[in-house]
mmCIF file of C-alpha atoms and ligand atoms in Angstrom:
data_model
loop_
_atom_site.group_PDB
_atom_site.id
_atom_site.type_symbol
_atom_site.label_atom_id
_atom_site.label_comp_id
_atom_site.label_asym_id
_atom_site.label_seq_id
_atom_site.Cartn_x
_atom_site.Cartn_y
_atom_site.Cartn_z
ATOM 1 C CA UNK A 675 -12.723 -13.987 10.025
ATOM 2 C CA UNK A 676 -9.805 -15.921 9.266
ATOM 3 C CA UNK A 677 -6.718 -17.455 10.319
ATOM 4 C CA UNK A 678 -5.467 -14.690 11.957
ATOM 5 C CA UNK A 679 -6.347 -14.454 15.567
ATOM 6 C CA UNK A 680 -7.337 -10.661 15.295
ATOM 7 C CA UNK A 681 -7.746 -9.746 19.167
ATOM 8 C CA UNK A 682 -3.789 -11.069 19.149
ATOM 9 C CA UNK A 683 -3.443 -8.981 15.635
ATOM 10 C CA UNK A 684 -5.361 -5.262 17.645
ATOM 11 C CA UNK A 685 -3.090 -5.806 20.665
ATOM 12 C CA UNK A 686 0.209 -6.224 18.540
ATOM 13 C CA UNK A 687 -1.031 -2.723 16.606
ATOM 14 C CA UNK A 688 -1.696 -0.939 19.958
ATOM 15 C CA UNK A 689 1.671 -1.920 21.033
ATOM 16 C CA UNK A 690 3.336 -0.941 17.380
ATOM 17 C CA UNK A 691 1.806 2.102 17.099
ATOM 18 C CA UNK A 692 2.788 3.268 21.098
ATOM 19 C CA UNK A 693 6.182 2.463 19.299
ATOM 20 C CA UNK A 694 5.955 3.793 16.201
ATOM 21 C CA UNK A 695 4.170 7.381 17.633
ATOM 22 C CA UNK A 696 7.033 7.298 20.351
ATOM 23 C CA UNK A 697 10.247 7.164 18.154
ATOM 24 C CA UNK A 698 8.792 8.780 14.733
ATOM 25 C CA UNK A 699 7.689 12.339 16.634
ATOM 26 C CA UNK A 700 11.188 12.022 18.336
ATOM 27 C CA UNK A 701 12.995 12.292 15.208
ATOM 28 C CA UNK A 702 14.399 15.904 13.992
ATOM 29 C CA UNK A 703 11.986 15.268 10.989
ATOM 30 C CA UNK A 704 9.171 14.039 12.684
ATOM 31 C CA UNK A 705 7.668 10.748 10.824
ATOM 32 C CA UNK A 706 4.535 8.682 11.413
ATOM 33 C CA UNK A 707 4.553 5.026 8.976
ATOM 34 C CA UNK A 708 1.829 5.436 5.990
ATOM 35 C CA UNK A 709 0.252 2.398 7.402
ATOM 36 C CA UNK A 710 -1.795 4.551 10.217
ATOM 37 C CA UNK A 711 -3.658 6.387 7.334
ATOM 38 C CA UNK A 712 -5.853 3.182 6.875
ATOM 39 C CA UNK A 713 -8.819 2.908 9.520
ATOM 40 C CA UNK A 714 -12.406 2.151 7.585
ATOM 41 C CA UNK A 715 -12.062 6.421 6.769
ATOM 42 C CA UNK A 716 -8.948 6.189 5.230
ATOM 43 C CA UNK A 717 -9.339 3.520 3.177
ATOM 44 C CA UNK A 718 -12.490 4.877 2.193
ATOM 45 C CA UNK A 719 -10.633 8.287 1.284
ATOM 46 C CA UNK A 720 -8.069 6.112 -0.781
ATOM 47 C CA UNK A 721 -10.723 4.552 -2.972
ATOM 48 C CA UNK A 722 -12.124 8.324 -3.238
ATOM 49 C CA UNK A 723 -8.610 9.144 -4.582
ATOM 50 C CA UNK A 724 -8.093 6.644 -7.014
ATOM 51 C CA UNK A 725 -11.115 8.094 -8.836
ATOM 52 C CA UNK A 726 -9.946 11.662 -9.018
ATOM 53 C CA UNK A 727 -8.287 13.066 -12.711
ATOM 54 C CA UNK A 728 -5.316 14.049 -10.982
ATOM 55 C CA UNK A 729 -4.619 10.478 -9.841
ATOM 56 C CA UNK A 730 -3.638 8.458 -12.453
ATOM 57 C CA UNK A 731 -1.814 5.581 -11.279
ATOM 58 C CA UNK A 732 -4.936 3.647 -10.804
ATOM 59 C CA UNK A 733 -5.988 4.116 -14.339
ATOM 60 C CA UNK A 734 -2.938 3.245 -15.922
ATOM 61 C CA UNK A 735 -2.514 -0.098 -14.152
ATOM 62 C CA UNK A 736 -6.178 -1.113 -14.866
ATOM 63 C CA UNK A 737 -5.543 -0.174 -18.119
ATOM 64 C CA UNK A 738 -2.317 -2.530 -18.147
ATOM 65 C CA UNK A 739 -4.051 -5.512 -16.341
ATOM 66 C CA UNK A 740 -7.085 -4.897 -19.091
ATOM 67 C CA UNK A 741 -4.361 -6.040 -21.670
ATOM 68 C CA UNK A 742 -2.210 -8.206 -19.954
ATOM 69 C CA UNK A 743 -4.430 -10.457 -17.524
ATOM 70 C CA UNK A 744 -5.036 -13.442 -19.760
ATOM 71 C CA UNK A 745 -1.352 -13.364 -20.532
ATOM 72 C CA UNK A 746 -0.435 -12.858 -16.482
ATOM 73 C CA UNK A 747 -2.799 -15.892 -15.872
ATOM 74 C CA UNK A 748 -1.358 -18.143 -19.010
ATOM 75 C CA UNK A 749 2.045 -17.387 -17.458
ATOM 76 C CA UNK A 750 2.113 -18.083 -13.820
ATOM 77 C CA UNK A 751 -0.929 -20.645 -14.236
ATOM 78 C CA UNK A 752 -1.940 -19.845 -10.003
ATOM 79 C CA UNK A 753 -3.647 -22.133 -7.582
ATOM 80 C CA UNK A 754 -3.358 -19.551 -5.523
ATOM 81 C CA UNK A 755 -3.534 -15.304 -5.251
ATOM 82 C CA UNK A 756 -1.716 -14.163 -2.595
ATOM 83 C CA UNK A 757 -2.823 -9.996 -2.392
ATOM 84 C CA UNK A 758 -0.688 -7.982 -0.032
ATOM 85 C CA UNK A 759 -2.163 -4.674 0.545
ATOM 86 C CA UNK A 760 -5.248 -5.783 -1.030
ATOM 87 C CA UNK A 761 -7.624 -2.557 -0.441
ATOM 88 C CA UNK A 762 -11.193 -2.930 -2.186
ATOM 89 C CA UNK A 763 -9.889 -5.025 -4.870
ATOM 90 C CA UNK A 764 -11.144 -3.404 -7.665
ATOM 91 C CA UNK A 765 -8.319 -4.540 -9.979
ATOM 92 C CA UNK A 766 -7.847 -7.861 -8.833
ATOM 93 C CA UNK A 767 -11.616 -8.581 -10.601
ATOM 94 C CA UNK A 768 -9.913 -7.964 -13.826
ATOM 95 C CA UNK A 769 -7.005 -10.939 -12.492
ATOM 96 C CA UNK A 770 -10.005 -12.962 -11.066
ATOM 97 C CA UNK A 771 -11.922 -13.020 -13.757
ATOM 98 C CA UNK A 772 -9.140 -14.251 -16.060
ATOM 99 C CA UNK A 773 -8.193 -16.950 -13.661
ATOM 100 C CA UNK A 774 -11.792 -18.529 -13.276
ATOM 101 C CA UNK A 775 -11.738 -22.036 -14.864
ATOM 102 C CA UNK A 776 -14.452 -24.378 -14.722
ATOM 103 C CA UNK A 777 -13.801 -27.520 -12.331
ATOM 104 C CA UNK A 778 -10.426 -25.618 -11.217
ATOM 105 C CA UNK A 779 -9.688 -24.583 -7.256
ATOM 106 C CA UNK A 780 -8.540 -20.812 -7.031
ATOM 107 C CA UNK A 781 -7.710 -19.376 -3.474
ATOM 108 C CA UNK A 782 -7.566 -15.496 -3.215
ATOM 109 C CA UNK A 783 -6.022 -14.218 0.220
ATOM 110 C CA UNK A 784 -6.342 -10.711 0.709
ATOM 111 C CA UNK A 785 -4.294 -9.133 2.971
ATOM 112 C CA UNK A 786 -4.004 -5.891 4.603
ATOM 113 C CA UNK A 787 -4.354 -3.805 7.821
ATOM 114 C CA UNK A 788 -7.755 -2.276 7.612
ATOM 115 C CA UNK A 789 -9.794 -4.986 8.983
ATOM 116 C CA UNK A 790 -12.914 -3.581 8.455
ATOM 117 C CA UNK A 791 -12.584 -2.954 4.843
ATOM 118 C CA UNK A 792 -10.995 -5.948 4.316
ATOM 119 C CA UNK A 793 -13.972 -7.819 5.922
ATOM 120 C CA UNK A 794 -16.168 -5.714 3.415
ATOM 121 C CA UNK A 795 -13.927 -6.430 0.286
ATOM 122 C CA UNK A 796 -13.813 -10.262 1.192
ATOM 123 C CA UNK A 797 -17.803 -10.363 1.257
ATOM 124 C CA UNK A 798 -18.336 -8.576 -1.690
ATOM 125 C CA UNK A 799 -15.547 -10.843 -3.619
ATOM 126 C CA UNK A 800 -17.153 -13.814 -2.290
ATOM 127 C CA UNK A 801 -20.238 -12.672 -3.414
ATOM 128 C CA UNK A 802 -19.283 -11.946 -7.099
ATOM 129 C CA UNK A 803 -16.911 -15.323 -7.455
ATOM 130 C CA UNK A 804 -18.855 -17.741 -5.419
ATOM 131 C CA UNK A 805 -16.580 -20.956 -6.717
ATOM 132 C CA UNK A 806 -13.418 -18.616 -5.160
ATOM 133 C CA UNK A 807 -12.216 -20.072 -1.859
ATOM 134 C CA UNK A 808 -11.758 -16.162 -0.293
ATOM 135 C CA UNK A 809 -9.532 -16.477 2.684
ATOM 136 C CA UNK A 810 -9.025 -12.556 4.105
ATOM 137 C CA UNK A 811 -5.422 -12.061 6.496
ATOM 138 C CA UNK A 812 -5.315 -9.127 8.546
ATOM 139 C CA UNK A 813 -1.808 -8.665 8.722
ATOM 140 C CA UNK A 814 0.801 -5.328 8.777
ATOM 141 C CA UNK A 815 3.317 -6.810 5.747
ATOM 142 C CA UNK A 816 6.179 -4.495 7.230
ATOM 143 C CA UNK A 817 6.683 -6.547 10.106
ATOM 144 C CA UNK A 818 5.346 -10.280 8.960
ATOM 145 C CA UNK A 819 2.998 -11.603 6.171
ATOM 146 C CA UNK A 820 1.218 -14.305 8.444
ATOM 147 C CA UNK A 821 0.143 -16.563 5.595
ATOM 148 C CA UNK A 822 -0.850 -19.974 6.287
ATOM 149 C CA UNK A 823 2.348 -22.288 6.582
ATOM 150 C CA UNK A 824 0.980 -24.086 3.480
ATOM 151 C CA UNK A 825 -0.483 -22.806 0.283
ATOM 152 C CA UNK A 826 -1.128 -24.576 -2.893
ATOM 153 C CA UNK A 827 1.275 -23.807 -5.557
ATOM 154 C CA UNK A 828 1.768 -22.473 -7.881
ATOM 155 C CA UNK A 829 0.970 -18.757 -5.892
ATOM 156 C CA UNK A 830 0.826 -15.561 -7.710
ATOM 157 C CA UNK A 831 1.590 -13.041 -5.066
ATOM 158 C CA UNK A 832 0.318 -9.449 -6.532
ATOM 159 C CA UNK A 833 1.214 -6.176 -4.814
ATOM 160 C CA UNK A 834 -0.706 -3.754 -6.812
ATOM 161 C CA UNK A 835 -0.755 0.283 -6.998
ATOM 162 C CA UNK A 836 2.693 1.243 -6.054
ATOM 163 C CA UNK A 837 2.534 0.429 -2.670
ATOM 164 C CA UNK A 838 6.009 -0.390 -2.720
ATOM 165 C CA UNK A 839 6.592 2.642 -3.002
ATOM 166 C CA UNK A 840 5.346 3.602 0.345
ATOM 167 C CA UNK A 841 8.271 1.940 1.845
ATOM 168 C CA UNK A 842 11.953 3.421 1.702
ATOM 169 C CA UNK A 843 14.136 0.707 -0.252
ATOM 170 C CA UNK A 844 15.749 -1.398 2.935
ATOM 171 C CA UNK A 845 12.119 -2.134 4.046
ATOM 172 C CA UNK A 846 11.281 -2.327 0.336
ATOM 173 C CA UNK A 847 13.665 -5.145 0.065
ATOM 174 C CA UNK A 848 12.911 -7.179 3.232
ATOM 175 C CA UNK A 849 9.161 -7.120 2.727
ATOM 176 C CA UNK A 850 10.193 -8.908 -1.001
ATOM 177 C CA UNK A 851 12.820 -11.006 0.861
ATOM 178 C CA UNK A 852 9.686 -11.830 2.965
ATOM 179 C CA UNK A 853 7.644 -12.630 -0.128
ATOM 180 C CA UNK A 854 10.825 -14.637 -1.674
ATOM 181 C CA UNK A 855 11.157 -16.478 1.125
ATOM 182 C CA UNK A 856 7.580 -18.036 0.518
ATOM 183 C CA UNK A 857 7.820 -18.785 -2.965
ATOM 184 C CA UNK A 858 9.216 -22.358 -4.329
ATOM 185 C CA UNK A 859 10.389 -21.777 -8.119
ATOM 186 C CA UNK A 860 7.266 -21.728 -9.903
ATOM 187 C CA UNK A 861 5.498 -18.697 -8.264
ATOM 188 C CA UNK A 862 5.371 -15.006 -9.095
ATOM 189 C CA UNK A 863 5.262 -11.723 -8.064
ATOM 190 C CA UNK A 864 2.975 -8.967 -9.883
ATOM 191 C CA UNK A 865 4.475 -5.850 -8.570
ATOM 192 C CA UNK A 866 2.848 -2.982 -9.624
ATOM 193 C CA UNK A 867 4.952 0.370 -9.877
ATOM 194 C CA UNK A 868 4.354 4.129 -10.807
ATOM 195 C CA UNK A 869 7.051 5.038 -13.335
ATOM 196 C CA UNK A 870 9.748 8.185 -12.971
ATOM 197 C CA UNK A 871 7.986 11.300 -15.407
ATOM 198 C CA UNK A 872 7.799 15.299 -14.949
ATOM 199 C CA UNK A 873 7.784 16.391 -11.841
ATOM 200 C CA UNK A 874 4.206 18.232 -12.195
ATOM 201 C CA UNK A 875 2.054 15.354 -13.411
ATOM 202 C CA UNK A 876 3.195 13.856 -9.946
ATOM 203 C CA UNK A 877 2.499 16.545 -7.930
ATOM 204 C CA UNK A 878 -1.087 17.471 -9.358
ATOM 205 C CA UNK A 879 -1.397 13.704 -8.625
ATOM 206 C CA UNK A 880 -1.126 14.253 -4.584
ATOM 207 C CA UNK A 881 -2.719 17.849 -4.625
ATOM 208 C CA UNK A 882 -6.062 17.497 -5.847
ATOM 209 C CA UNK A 883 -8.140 20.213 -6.647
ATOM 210 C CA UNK A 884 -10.987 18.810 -4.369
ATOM 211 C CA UNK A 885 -8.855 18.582 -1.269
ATOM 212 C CA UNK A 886 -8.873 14.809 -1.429
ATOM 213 C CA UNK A 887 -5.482 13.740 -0.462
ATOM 214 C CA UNK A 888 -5.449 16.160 2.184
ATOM 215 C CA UNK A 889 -8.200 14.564 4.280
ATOM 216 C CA UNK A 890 -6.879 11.551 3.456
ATOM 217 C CA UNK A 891 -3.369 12.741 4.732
ATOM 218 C CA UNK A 892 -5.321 14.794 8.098
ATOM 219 C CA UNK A 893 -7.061 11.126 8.519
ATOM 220 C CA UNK A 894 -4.178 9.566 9.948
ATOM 221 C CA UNK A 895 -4.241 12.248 12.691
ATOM 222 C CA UNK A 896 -7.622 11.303 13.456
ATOM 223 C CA UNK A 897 -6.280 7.397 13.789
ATOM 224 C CA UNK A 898 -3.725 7.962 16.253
ATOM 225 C CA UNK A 899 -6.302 10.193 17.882
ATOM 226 C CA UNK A 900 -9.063 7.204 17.800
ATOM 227 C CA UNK A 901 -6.785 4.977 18.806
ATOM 228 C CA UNK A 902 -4.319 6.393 21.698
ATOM 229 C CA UNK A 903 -6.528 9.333 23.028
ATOM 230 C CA UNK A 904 -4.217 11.772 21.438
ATOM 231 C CA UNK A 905 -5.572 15.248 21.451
ATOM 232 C CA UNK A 906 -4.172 16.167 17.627
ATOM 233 C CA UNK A 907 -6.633 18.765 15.798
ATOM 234 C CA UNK A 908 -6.511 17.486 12.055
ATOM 235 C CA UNK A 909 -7.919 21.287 11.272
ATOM 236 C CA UNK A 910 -4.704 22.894 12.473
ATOM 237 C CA UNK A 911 -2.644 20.323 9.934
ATOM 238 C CA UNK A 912 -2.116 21.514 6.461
ATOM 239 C CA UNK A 913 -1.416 18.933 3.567
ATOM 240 C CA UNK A 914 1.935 19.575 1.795
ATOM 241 C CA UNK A 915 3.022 17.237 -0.795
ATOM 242 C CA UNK A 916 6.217 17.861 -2.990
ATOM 243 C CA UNK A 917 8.288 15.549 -5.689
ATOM 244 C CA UNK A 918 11.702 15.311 -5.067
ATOM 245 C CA UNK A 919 13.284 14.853 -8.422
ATOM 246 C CA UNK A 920 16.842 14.073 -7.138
ATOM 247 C CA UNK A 921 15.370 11.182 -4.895
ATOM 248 C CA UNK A 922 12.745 10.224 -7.247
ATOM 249 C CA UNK A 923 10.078 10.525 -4.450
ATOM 250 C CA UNK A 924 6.854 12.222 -3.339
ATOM 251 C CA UNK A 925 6.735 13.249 0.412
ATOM 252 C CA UNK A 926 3.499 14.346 1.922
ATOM 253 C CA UNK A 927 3.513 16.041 5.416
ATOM 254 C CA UNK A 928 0.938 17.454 7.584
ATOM 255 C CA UNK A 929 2.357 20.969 8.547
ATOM 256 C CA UNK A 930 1.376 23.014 12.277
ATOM 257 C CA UNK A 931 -0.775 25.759 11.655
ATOM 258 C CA UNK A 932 0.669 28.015 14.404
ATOM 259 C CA UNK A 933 2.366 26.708 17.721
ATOM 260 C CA UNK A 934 0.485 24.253 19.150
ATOM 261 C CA UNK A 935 0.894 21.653 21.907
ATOM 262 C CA UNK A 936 -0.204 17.907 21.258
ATOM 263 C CA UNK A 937 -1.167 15.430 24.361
ATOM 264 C CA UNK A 938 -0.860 11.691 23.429
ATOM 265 C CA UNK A 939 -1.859 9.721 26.316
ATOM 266 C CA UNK A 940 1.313 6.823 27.529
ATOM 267 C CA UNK A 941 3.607 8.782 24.842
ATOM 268 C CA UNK A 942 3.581 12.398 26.328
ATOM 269 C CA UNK A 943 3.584 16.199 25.096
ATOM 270 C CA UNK A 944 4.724 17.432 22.030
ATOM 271 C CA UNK A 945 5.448 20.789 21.010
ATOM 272 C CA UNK A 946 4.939 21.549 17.482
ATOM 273 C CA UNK A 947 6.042 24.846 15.799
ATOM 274 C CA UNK A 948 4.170 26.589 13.342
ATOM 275 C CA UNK A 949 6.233 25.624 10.416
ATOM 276 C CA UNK A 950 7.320 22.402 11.807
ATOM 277 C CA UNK A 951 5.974 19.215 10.030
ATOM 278 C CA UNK A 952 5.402 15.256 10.055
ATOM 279 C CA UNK A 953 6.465 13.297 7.269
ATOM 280 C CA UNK A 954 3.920 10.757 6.519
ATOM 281 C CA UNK A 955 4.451 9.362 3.695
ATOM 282 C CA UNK A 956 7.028 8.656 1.092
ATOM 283 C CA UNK A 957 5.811 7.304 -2.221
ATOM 284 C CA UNK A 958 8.925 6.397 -4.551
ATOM 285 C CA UNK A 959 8.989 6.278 -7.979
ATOM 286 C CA UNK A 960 10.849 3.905 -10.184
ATOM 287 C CA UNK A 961 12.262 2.779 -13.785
ATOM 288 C CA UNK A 962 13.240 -0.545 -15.186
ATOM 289 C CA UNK A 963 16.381 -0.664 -13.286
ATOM 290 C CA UNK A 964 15.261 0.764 -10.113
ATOM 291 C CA UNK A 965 12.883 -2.214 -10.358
ATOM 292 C CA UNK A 966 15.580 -4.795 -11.084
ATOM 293 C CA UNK A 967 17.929 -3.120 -8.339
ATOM 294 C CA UNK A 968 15.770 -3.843 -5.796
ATOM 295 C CA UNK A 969 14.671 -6.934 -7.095
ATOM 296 C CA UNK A 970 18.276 -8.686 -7.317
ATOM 297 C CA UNK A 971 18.255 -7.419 -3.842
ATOM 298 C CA UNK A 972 15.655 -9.370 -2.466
ATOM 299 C CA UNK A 973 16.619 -13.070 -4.637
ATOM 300 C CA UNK A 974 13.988 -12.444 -7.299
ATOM 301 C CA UNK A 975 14.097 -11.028 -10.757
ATOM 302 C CA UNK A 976 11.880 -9.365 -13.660
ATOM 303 C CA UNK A 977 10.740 -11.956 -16.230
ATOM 304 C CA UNK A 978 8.339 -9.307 -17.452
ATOM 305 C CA UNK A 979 7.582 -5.973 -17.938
ATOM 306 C CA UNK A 980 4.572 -4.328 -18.974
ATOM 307 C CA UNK A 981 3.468 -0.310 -19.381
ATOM 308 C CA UNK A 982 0.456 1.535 -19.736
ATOM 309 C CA UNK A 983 0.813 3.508 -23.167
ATOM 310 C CA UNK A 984 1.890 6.231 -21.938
ATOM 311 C CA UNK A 985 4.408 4.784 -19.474
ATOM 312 C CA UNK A 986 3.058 6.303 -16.541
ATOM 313 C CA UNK A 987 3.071 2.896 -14.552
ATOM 314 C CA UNK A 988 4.646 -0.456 -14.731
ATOM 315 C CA UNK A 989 3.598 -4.144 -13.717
ATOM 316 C CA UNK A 990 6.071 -6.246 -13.285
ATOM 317 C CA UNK A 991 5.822 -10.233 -13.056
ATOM 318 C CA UNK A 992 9.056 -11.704 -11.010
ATOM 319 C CA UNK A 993 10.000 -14.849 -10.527
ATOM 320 C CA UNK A 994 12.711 -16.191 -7.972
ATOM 321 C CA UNK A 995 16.336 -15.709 -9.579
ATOM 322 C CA UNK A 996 17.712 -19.001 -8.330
HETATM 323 N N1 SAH B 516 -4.051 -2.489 -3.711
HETATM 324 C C1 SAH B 516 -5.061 -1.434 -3.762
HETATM 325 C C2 SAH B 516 -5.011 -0.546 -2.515
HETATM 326 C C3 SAH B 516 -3.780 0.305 -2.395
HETATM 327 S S1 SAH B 516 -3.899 1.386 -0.986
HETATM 328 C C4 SAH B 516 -4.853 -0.621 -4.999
HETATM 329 O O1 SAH B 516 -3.895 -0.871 -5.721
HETATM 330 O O2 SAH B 516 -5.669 0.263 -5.262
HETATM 331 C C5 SAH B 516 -2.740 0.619 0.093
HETATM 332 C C6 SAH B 516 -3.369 -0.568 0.798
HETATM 333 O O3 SAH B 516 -2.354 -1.220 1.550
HETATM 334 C C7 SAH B 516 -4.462 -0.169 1.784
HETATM 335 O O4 SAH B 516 -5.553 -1.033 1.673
HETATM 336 C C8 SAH B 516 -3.780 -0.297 3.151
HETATM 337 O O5 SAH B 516 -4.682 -0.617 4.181
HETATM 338 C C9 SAH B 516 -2.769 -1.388 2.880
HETATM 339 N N2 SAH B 516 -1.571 -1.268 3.702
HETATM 340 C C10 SAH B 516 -0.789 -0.175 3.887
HETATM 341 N N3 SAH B 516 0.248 -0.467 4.691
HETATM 342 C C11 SAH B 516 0.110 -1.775 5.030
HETATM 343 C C12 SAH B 516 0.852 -2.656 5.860
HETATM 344 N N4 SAH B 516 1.945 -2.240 6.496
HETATM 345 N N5 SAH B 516 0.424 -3.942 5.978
HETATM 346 C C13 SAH B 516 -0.703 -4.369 5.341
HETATM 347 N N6 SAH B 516 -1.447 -3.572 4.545
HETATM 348 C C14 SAH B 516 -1.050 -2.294 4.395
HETATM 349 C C1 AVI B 517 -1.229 3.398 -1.579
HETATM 350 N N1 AVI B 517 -0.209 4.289 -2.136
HETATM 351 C C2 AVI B 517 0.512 3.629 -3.235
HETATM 352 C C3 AVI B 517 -0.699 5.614 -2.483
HETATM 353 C C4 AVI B 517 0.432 6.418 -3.181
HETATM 354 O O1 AVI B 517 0.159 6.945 -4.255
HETATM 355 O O2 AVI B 517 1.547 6.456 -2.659
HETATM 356 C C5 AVI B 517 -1.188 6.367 -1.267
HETATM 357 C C6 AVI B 517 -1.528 7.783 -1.552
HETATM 358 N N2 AVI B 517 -1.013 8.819 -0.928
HETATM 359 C C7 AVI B 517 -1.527 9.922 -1.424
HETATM 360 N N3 AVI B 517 -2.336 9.601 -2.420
HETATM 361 C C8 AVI B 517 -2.366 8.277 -2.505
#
């Protein structure tokens, strides 16, 4: 499905995950990465999230690429739209449709870790923007982006709906270093970031009424389960979410319901308290200079800065500093 080999690309995610199961549920605060939430399920669940009234991130950022797209598009004038955690795409129509000039070559590269929904999101793109060259990566962006080793400039690489965020700032700053290290001076990056604001707006965000989030956080249970033989029971998780004002950070964790004894086939036993939790997900939240901090960091810096009205959310366009 595209340049990826993606037999190579299930292999190296066996082997990370192994890994990644191994040394998170070793930790004293036992951690699984965000990335295992996503089978077909999970992104399913996500898409079922952004849609709920307590999540507003997805609402404010439309509503900021509503008003800004022909401006994004007149600025960084893109050949090409490099989309790293791409999801369905919903919001990159809004981008797409802006870009579409007649006679002109766009190439839109989606690229993410659930294959399956990618494959889905690609055809239905395709289908909508048939004079789009679609070209869909599967690809985990916290170890490599595995783009092409040639793409036609200028690129607008967009990482949409705070999924920064999901990553603590040193992985933060070497996936942009990654994305830096691709760009020649006339490419951009749309960065997309939920904004600092009370501590309750946030929270009702990740504890929907409808229970939501919480399959969505018992999903990645059912992953590791799908794809190691685990023997986790989602039902005796429970979904805890909390904002941590001082570090400017949701954490979700999936709590044991009573003592309980997990088998995870090549990894081993694990004994989990009731009480005892795994963290499995952070989900920072910035302002304008967190943005810029960790910007300068990675060799690129904020050209522009756009907000929703009510300055839930920001989008950022970035541009290499040198
Ligand atoms: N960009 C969309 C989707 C956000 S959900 C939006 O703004 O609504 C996060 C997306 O990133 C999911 O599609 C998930 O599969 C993908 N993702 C999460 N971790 C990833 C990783 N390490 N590498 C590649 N994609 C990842
Ligand atoms: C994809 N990511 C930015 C979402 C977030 O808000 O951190 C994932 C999510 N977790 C719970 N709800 C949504």
């Amino acid at each position: 499905m595209s340049s990826t080999d993606t037999h190579g690309m299930t292999d190296r995610r066996h082997a990370q995950m192994l890994a990644d199961v191994r040394e998170g549920l070793a930790r004293p605060q036992r951690e699984l990465p965000p990335k295992y939430f996503y089978d077909e399920r999970g992104s399913q669940l996500f898409e079922d999230i952004t849609r709920l009234p307590e999540y507003y991130l997805t609402r404010a950022e439309t509503e900021i690429l509503e008003a800004r797209a022909a401006a994004i598009v007149e600025i960084t004038d893109a050949r090409t739209l490099v989309e790293l955690g791409a999801g369905s795409a919903t919001k990159t129509r809004i981008l797409l449709r802006a870009m579409r000039q007649p006679g002109q070559r766009v190439t839109y590269m989606p690229v993410d870790v659930s294959e399956e929904f990618l494959r889905q999101t690609s055809a239905s793109i395709e289908r909508d923007f048939p004079s789009l060259v679609v070209q869909p990566i599967v690809s985990d962006i916290g170890e490599s982006l595995d783009l092409p080793p040639a793409l036609e400039h200028p690129v607008m690489f967009a990482f949409l709906g705070s999924t920064i965020g999901n990553f603590d700032d040193p992985s933060a700053i070497a996936l942009l270093q990654r994305i830096r290290s691709r760009m020649e001076p006339r490419d951009w990056l749309l960065l997309g970031t939920d904004l600092r604001k009370d501590a309750r707006t946030i929270e009702l965000a990740y504890n929907d009424c409808a229970g939501v989030t919480a399959d969505f956080n018992r999903n990645m249970l059912s992953v590791v389960n799908a794809e190691l033989g685990a023997d986790f029971d989602p039902e005796r998780f429970a979904h805890h979410a909390f904002y941590d004002e001082h570090l400017h950070r949701i954490e979700m964790h999936l709590v044991s319901v009573g003592d309980q004894r997990v088998h995870i086939p090549a990894v081993g036993d694990f004994e989990f308290e009731h009480g005892e939790s795994i963290r499995t997900e952070l989900s920072c939240k910035y302002d304008r200079s967190a943005v810029d901090r960790l910007a300068a960091a990675a060799g690129l810096a904020v050209r522009h800065w756009f907000t929703d009205a009510e300055s839930r959310f920001a989008l950022s366009l970035l541009g290499p500093a040198t």
